[in-house]
Tab-separated table of C-alpha atoms in Angstrom:
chain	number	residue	atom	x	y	z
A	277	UNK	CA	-195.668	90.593	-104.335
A	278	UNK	CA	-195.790	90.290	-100.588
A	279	UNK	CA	-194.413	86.768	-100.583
A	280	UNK	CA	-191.603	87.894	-102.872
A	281	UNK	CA	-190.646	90.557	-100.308
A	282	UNK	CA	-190.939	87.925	-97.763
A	283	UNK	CA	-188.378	86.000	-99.008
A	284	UNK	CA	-186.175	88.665	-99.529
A	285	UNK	CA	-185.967	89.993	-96.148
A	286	UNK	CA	-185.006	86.152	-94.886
A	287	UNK	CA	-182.366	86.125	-96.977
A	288	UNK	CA	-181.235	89.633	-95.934
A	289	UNK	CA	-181.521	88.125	-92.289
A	290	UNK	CA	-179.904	85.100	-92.863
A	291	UNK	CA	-177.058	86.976	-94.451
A	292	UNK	CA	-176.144	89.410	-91.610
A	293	UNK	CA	-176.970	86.494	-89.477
A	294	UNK	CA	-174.103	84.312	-91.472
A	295	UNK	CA	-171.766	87.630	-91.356
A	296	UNK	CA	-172.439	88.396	-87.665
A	297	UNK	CA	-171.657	84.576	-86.996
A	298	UNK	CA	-168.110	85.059	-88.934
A	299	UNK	CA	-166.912	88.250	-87.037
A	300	UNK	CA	-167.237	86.219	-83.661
A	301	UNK	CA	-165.177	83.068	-84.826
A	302	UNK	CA	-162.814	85.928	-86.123
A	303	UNK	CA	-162.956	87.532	-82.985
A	304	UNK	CA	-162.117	84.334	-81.288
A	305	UNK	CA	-159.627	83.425	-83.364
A	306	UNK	CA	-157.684	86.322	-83.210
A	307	UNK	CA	-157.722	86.229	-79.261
A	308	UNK	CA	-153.870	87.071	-77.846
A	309	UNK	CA	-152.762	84.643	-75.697
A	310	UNK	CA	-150.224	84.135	-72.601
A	311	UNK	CA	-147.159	84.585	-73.250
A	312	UNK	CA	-144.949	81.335	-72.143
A	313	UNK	CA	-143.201	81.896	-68.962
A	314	UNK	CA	-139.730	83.033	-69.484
A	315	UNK	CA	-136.781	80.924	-68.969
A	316	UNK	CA	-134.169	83.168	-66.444
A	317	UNK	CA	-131.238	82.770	-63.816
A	318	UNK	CA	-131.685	83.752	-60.463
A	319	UNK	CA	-129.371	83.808	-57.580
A	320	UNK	CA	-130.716	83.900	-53.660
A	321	UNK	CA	-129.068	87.050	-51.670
A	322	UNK	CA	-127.947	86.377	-48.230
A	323	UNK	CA	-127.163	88.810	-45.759
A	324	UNK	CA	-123.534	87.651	-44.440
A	325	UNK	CA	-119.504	88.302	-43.698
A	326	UNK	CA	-118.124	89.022	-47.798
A	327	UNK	CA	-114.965	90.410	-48.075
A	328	UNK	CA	-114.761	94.008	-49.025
A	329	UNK	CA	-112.256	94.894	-51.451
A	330	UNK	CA	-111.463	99.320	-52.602
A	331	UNK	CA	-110.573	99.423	-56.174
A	332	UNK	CA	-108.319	102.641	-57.312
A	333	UNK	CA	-106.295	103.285	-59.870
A	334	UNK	CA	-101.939	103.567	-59.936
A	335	UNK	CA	-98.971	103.580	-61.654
A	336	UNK	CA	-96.330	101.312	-61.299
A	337	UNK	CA	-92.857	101.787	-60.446
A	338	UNK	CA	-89.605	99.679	-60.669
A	339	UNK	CA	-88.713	98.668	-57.341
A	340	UNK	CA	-84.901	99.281	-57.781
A	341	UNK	CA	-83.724	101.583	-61.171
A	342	UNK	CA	-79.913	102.362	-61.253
A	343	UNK	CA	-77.908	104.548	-63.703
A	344	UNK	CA	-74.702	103.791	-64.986
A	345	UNK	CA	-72.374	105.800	-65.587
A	346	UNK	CA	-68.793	106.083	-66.579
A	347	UNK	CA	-66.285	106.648	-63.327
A	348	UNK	CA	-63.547	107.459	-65.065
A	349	UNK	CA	-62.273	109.248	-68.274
A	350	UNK	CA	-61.100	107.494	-71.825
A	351	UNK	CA	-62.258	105.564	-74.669
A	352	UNK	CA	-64.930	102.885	-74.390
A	353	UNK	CA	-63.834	99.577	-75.947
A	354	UNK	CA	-66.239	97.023	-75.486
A	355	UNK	CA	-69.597	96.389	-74.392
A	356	UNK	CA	-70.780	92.767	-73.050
A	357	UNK	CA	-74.796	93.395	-73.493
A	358	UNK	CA	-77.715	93.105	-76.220
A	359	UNK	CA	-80.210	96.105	-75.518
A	360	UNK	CA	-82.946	95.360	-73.354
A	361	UNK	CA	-81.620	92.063	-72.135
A	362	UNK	CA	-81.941	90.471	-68.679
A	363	UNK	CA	-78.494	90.706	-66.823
A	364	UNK	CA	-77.228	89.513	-63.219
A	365	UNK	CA	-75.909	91.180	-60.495
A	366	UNK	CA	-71.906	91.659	-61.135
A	367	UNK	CA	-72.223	90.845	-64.775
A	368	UNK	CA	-70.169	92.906	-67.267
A	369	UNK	CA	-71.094	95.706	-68.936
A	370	UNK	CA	-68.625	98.100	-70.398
A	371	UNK	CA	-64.858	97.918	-70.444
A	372	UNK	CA	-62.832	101.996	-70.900
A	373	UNK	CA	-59.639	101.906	-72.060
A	374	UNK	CA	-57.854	100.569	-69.560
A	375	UNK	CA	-53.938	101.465	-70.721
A	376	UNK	CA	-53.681	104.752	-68.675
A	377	UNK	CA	-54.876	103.601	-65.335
A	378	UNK	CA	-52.566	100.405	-65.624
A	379	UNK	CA	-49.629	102.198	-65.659
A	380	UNK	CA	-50.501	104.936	-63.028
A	381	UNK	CA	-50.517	101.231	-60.736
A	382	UNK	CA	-47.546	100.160	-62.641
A	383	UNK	CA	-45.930	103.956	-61.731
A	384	UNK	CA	-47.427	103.686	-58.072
A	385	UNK	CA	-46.227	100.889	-57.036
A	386	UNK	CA	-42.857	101.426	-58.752
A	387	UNK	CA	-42.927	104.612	-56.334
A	388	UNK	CA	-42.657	102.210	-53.208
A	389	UNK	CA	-40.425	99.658	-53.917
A	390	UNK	CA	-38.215	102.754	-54.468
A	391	UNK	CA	-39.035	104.060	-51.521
A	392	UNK	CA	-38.943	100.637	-49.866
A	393	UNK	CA	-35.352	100.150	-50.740
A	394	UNK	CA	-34.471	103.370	-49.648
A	395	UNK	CA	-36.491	103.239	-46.014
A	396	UNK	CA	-34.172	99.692	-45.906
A	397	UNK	CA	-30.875	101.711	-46.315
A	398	UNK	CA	-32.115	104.599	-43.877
A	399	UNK	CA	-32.495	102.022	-41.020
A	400	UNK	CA	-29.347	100.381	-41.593
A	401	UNK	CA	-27.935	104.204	-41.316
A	402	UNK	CA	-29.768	104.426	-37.792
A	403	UNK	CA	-28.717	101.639	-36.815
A	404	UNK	CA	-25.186	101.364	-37.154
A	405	UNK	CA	-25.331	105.474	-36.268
A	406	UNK	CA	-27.141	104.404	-32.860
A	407	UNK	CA	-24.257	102.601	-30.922
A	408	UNK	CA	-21.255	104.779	-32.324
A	409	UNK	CA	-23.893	108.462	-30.898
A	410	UNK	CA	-24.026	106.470	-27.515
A	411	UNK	CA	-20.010	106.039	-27.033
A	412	UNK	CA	-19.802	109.392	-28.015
A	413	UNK	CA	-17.648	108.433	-31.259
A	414	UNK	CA	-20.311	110.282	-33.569
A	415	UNK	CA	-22.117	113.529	-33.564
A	416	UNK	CA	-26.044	113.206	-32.806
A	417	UNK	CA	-27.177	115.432	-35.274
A	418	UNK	CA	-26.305	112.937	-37.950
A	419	UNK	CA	-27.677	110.312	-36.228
A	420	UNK	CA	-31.137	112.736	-35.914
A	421	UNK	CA	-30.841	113.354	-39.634
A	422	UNK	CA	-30.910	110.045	-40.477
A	423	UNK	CA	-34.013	108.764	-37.866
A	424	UNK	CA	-35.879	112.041	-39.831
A	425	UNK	CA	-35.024	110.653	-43.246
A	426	UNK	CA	-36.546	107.373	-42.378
A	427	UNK	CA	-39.693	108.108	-40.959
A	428	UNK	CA	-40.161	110.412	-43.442
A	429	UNK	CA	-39.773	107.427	-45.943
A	430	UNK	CA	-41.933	105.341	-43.654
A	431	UNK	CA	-45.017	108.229	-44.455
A	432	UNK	CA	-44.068	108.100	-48.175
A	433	UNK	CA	-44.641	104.676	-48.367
A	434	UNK	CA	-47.868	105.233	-46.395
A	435	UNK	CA	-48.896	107.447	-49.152
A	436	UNK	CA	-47.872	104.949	-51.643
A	437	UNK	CA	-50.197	102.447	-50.567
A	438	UNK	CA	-53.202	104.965	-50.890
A	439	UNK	CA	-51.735	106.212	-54.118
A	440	UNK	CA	-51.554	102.398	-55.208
A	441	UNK	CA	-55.433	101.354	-53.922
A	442	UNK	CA	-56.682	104.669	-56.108
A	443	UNK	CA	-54.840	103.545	-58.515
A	444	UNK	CA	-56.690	100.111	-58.199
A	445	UNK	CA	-59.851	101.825	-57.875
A	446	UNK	CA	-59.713	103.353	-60.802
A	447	UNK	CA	-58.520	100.459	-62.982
A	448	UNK	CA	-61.756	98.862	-61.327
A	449	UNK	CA	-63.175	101.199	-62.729
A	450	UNK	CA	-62.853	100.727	-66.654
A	451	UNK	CA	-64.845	97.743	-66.100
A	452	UNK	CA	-68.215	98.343	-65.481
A	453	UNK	CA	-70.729	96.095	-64.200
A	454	UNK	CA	-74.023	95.370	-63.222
A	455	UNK	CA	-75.013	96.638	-59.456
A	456	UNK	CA	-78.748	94.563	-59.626
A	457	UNK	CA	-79.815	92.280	-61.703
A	458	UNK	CA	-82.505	93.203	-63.814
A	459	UNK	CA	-83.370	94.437	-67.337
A	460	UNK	CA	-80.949	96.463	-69.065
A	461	UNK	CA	-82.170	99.685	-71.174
A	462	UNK	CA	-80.377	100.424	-74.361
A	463	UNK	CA	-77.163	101.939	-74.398
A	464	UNK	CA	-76.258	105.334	-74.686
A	465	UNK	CA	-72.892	105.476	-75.950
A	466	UNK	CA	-71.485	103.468	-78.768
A	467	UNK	CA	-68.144	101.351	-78.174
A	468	UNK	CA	-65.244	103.724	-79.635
A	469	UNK	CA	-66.647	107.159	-78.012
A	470	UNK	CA	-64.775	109.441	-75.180
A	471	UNK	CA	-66.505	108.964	-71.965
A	472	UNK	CA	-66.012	110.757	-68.662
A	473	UNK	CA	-64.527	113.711	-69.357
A	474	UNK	CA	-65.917	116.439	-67.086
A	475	UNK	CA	-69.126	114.301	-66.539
A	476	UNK	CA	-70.111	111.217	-65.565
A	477	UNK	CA	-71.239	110.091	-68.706
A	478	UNK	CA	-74.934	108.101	-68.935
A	479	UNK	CA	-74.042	104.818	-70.028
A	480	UNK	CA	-77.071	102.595	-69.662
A	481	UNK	CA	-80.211	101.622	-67.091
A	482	UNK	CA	-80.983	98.951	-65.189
A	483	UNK	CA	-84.521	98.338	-63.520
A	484	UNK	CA	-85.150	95.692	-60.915
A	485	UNK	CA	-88.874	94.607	-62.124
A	486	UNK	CA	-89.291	90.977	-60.500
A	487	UNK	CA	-91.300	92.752	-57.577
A	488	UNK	CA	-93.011	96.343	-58.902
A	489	UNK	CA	-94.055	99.187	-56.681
A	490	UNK	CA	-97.078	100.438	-57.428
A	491	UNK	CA	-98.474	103.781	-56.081
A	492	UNK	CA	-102.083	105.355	-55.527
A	493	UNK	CA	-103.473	108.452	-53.681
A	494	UNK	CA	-106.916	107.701	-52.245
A	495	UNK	CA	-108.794	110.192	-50.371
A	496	UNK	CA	-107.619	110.866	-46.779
A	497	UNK	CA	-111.586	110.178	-45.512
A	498	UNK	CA	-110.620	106.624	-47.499
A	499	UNK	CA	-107.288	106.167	-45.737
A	500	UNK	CA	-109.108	106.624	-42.444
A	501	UNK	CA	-111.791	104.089	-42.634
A	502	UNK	CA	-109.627	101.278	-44.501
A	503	UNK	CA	-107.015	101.236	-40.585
A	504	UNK	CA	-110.419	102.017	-39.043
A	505	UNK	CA	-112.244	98.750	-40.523
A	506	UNK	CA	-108.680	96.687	-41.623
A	507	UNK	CA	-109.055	92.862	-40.545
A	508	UNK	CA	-105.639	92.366	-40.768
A	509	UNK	CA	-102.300	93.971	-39.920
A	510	UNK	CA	-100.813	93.550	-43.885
A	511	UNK	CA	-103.500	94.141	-46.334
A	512	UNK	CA	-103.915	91.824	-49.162
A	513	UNK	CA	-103.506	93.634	-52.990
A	514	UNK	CA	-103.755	92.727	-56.716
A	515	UNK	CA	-103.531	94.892	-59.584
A	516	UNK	CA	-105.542	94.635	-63.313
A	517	UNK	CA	-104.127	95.756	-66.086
A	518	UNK	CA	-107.089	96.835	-68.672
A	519	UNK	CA	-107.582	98.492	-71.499
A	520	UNK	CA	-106.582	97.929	-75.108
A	521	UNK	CA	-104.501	94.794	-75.612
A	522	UNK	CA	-106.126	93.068	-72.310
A	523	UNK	CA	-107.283	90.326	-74.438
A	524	UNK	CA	-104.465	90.029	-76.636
A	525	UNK	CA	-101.663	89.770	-73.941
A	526	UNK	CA	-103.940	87.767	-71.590
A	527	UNK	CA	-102.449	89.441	-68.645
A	528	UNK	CA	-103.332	88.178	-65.221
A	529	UNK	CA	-103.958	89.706	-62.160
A	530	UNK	CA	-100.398	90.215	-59.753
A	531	UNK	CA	-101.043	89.235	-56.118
A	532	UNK	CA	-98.672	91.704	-53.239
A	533	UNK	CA	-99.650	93.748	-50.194
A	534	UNK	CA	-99.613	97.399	-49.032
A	535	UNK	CA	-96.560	98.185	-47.092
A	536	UNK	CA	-96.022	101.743	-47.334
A	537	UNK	CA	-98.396	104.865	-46.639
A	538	UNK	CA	-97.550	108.472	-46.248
A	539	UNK	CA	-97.270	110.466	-43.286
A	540	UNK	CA	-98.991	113.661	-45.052
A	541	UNK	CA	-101.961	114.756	-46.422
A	542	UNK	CA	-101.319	116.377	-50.207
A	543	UNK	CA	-103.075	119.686	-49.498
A	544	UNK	CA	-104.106	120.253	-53.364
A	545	UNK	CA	-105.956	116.937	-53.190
A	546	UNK	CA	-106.617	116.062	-50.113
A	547	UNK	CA	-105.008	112.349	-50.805
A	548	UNK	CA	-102.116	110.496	-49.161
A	549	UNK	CA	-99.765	108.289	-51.081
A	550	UNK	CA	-99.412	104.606	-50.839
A	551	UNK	CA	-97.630	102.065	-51.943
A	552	UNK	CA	-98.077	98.065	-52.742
A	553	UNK	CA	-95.112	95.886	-53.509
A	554	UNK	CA	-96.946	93.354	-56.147
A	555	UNK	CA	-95.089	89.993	-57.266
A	556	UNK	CA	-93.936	90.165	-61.181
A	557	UNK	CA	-91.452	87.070	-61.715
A	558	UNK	CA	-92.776	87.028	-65.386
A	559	UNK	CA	-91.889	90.989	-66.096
A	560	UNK	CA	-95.519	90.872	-67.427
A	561	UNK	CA	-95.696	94.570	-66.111
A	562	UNK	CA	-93.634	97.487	-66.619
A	563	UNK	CA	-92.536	100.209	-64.680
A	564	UNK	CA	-95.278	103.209	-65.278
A	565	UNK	CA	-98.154	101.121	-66.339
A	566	UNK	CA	-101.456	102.780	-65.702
A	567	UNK	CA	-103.163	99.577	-63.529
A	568	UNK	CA	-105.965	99.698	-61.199
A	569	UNK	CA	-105.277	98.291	-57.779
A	570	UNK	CA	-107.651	96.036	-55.197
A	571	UNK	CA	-107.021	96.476	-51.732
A	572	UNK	CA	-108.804	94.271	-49.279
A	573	UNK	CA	-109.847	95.544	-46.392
A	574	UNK	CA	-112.167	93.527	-44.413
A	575	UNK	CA	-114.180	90.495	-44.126
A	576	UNK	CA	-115.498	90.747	-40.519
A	577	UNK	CA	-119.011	93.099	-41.883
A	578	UNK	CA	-122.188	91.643	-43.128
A	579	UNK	CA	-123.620	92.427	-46.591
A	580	UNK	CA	-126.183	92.025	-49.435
A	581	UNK	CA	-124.100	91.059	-52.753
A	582	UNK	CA	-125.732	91.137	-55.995
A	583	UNK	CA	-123.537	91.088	-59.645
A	584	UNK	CA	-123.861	94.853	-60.746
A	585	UNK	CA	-125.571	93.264	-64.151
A	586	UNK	CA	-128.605	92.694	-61.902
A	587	UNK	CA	-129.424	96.156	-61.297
A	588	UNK	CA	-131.503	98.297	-63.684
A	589	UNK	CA	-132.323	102.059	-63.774
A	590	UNK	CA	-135.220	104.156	-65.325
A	591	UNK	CA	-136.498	107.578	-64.485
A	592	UNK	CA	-138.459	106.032	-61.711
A	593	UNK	CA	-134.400	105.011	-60.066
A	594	UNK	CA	-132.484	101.927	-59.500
A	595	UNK	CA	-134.212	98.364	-59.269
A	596	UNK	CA	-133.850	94.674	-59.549
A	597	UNK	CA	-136.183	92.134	-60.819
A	598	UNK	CA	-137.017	89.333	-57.966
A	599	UNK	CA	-139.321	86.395	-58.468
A	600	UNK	CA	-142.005	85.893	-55.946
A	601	UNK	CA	-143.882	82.593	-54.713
A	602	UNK	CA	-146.229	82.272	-57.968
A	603	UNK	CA	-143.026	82.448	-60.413
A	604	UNK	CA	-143.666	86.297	-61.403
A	605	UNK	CA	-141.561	88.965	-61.922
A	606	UNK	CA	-141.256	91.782	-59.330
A	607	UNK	CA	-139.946	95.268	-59.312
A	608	UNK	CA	-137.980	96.045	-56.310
A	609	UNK	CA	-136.034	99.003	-56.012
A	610	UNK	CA	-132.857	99.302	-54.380
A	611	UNK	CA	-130.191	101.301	-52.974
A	612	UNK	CA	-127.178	100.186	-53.851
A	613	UNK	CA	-123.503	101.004	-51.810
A	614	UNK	CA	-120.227	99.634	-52.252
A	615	UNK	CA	-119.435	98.879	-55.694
A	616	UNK	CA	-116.608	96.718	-58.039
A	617	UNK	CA	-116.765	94.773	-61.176
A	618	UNK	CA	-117.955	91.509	-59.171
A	619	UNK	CA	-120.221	92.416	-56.826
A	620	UNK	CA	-122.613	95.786	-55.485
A	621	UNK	CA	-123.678	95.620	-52.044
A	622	UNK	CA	-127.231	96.693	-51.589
A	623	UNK	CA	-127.967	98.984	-48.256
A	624	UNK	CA	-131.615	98.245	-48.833
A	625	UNK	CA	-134.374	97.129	-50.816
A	626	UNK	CA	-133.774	93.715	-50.602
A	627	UNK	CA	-133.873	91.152	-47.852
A	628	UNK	CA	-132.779	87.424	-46.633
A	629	UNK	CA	-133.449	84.766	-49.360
A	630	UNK	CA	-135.070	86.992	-52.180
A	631	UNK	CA	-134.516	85.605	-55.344
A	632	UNK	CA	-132.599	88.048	-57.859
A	633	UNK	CA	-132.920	87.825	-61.738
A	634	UNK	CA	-129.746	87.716	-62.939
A	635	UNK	CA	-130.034	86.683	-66.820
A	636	UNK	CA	-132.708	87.877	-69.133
A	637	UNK	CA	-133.324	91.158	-68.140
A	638	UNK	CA	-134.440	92.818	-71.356
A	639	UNK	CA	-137.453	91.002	-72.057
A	640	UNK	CA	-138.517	90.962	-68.149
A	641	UNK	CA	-141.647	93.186	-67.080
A	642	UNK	CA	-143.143	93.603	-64.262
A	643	UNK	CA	-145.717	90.466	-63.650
A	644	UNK	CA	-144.678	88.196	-65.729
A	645	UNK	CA	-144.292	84.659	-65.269
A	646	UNK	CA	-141.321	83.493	-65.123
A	647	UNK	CA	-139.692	79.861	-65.270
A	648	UNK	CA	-136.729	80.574	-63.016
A	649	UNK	CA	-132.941	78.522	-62.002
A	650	UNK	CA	-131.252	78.952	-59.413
A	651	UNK	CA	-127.815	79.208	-60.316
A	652	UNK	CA	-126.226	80.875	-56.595
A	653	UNK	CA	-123.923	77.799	-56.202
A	654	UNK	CA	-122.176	78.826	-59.952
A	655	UNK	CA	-122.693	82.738	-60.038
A	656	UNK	CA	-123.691	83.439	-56.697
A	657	UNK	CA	-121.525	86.349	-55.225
A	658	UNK	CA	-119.439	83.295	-53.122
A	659	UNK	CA	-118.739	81.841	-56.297
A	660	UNK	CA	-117.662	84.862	-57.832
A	661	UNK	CA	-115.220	85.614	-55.257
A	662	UNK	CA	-113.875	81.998	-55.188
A	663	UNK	CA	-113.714	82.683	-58.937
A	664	UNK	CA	-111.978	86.022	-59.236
A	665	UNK	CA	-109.598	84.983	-55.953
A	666	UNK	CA	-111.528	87.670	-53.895
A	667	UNK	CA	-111.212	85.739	-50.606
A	668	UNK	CA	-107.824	86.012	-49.377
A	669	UNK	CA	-106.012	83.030	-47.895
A	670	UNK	CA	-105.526	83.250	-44.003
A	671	UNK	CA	-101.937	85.110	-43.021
A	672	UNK	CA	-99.438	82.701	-41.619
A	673	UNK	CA	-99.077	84.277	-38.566
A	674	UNK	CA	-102.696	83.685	-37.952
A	675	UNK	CA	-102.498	80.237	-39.221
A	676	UNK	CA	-99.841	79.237	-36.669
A	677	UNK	CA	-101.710	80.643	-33.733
């Protein structure tokens, strides 16, 4: 009986021996291991002269827009345009009845060969008069009746001349043509209506949209530090058109300058007006297009420039990810300033040659290894300007000196 109870607490042991064994090669098994380090783009910041572009937003506005309207009275007979076409300066574009004020000229100028003939006869009068008054063979009154009679004929046909050039005029008149060149609106009246009569009847439009204004109002404080900081006498400016239909037109950025800014604050917003005359030979733009508008200001100021994608935020505030001398990923909060789609200058937090994480950011935590490339030649903040035509080419004036 003992020996039988013997045996069976060996096998007992030997069991919980075998199942201890297991759990431990389980254990081991099971063991999490290192994550691979994590493939990522970096790009090294330098602390250095980038230009500094203000974004706001505008509207645009045709540089030139002219009404026309009907001069003169009658009935329109023709018109020598397709709605919304492209037309010249001096091209036609309506012809009034032009019967009436053809024979007003006809009538006018009838008027002074009448009175022509007649001024002839009065100086022959005067003339033959003016010997026969001085040898006292005729009375001088008649001779004073006839020098009245012709210079009253000589101030008749005085007023025929300006009765025949308004006459002109207004035969000029019935045809109507372009004053700019530049894209015609649709017409207002249709061929066979009266125009003119006691208005100057709307016709058409014509806006001048190879070079567009476009206005914006930023703060007067903003006014005062872009002359305060300005590297240049005529500042550089572009305008973006975004928004729905961005990608579908594939519009691209128009290139002008400021030329124009008010002279008073607007006391309601505390904002002054400006203006930027922007190239648009392609008419890609229309007049009163909401656009936002770069203005450059200044490349003669150091600064930090990372891409705004770097920079995260949590409850904890703003931070980037930087990679340190063993390959790991570091938290590094920041404080960032000046701010556009390309770029977001950082007042502090980071420093000369830190290396920012600019690709990967969602599966970055703090620590972890990291296999970084440096990719500051191709998306560094230089490249992104030379990219996006941030750095403006060098004024001819300053050129030539």
């Amino acid at each position: 009986m003992a020996i039988l109870q013997k045996q069976i607490y060996t096998m007992i042991l030997s069991v919980s021996l075998l199942f201890l064994a297991g759990c431990g090669e389980e254990k081991k098994a099971t063991a999490p291991k290192a994550p691979p380090p994590l493939n990522v783009e970096t790009v090294t910041v330098q602390k250095k002269m980038f230009p500094f572009w203000v974004q706001y937003t505008g509207m645009t506005k045709a540089i030139s827009s002219q009404e026309i309207r009907a001069r003169v009275s009658g009935r329109l007979e023709k018109r020598f345009f397709e709605d919304g076409a492209y037309v010249k300066e001096g091209d036609k574009l309506f012809l009034i009845e032009q019967s009436q004020y053809q024979s007003n000229l006809d009538a006018a100028k009838s008027r002074k060969e009448k009175d022509q003939a007649a001024l002839a006869l009065s100086k022959a009068d005067v003339k033959r008069y003016q010997p026969l008054v001085k040898e006292g063979l005729a009375a001088r009154s008649t001779l004073e009746q006839y020098e009245a009679k012709r210079n009253a004929l000589i101030a008749a046909i005085a007023a025929d001349d300006a009765a025949i050039r308004n006459a002109e005029l207004e035969l000029s008149y019935t045809l109507i043509t372009a004053p700019i060149s530049g894209q015609v609106s649709a017409r207002r009246v249709d061929v066979g209506n009266l125009v003119g009569y006691g208005e100057s009847t709307l016709l058409t439009t014509i806006v001048q949209t190879e070079k567009i204004y476009t206005y914006f109002s930023p703060s007067e404080k903003d006014v005062q530090r872009i002359y305060k900081f300005r590297s240049r006498e005529k500042l550089p400016a572009f305008i973006e058109v975004r928004g729905q239909g961005e990608d579908i037109f594939k519009r691209k950025r128009l290139d002008g300058f400021v030329d124009f800014s008010n002279n008073i604050v607007d006391p309601l917003t505390s904002t002054i007006s400006m203006r930027a005359t922007i190239d648009n030979k392609d008419k890609s733009v229309y007049p009163g297009t909401f656009v936002y508008i770069n203005i450059f200001v200044t490349d003669q100021f150091d600064f930090i420039m990372v891409p705004p994608q770097a920079i995260l935020e949590d409850q904890l505030g703003k931070f980037v990810y930087t990679v340190d001398a063993n390959n790991t990923a570091k938290r590094t909060s920041v404080t960032p300033g000046i701010s556009s789609r390309y770029y977001t200058n950082i007042s502090s937090g980071l420093k000369d040659n830190d290396k920012v994480v600019i690709s990967g950011l969602v599966k970055i935590q703090d620590g972890r290894l990291l296999a970084p490339k440096d990719m500051t030649k191709t998306k560094g903040i230089t490249a992104i300007m030379k990219e996006h035509k941030l750095i403006p080419e060098e004024p001819m004036e300053e050129v030539q000196k």
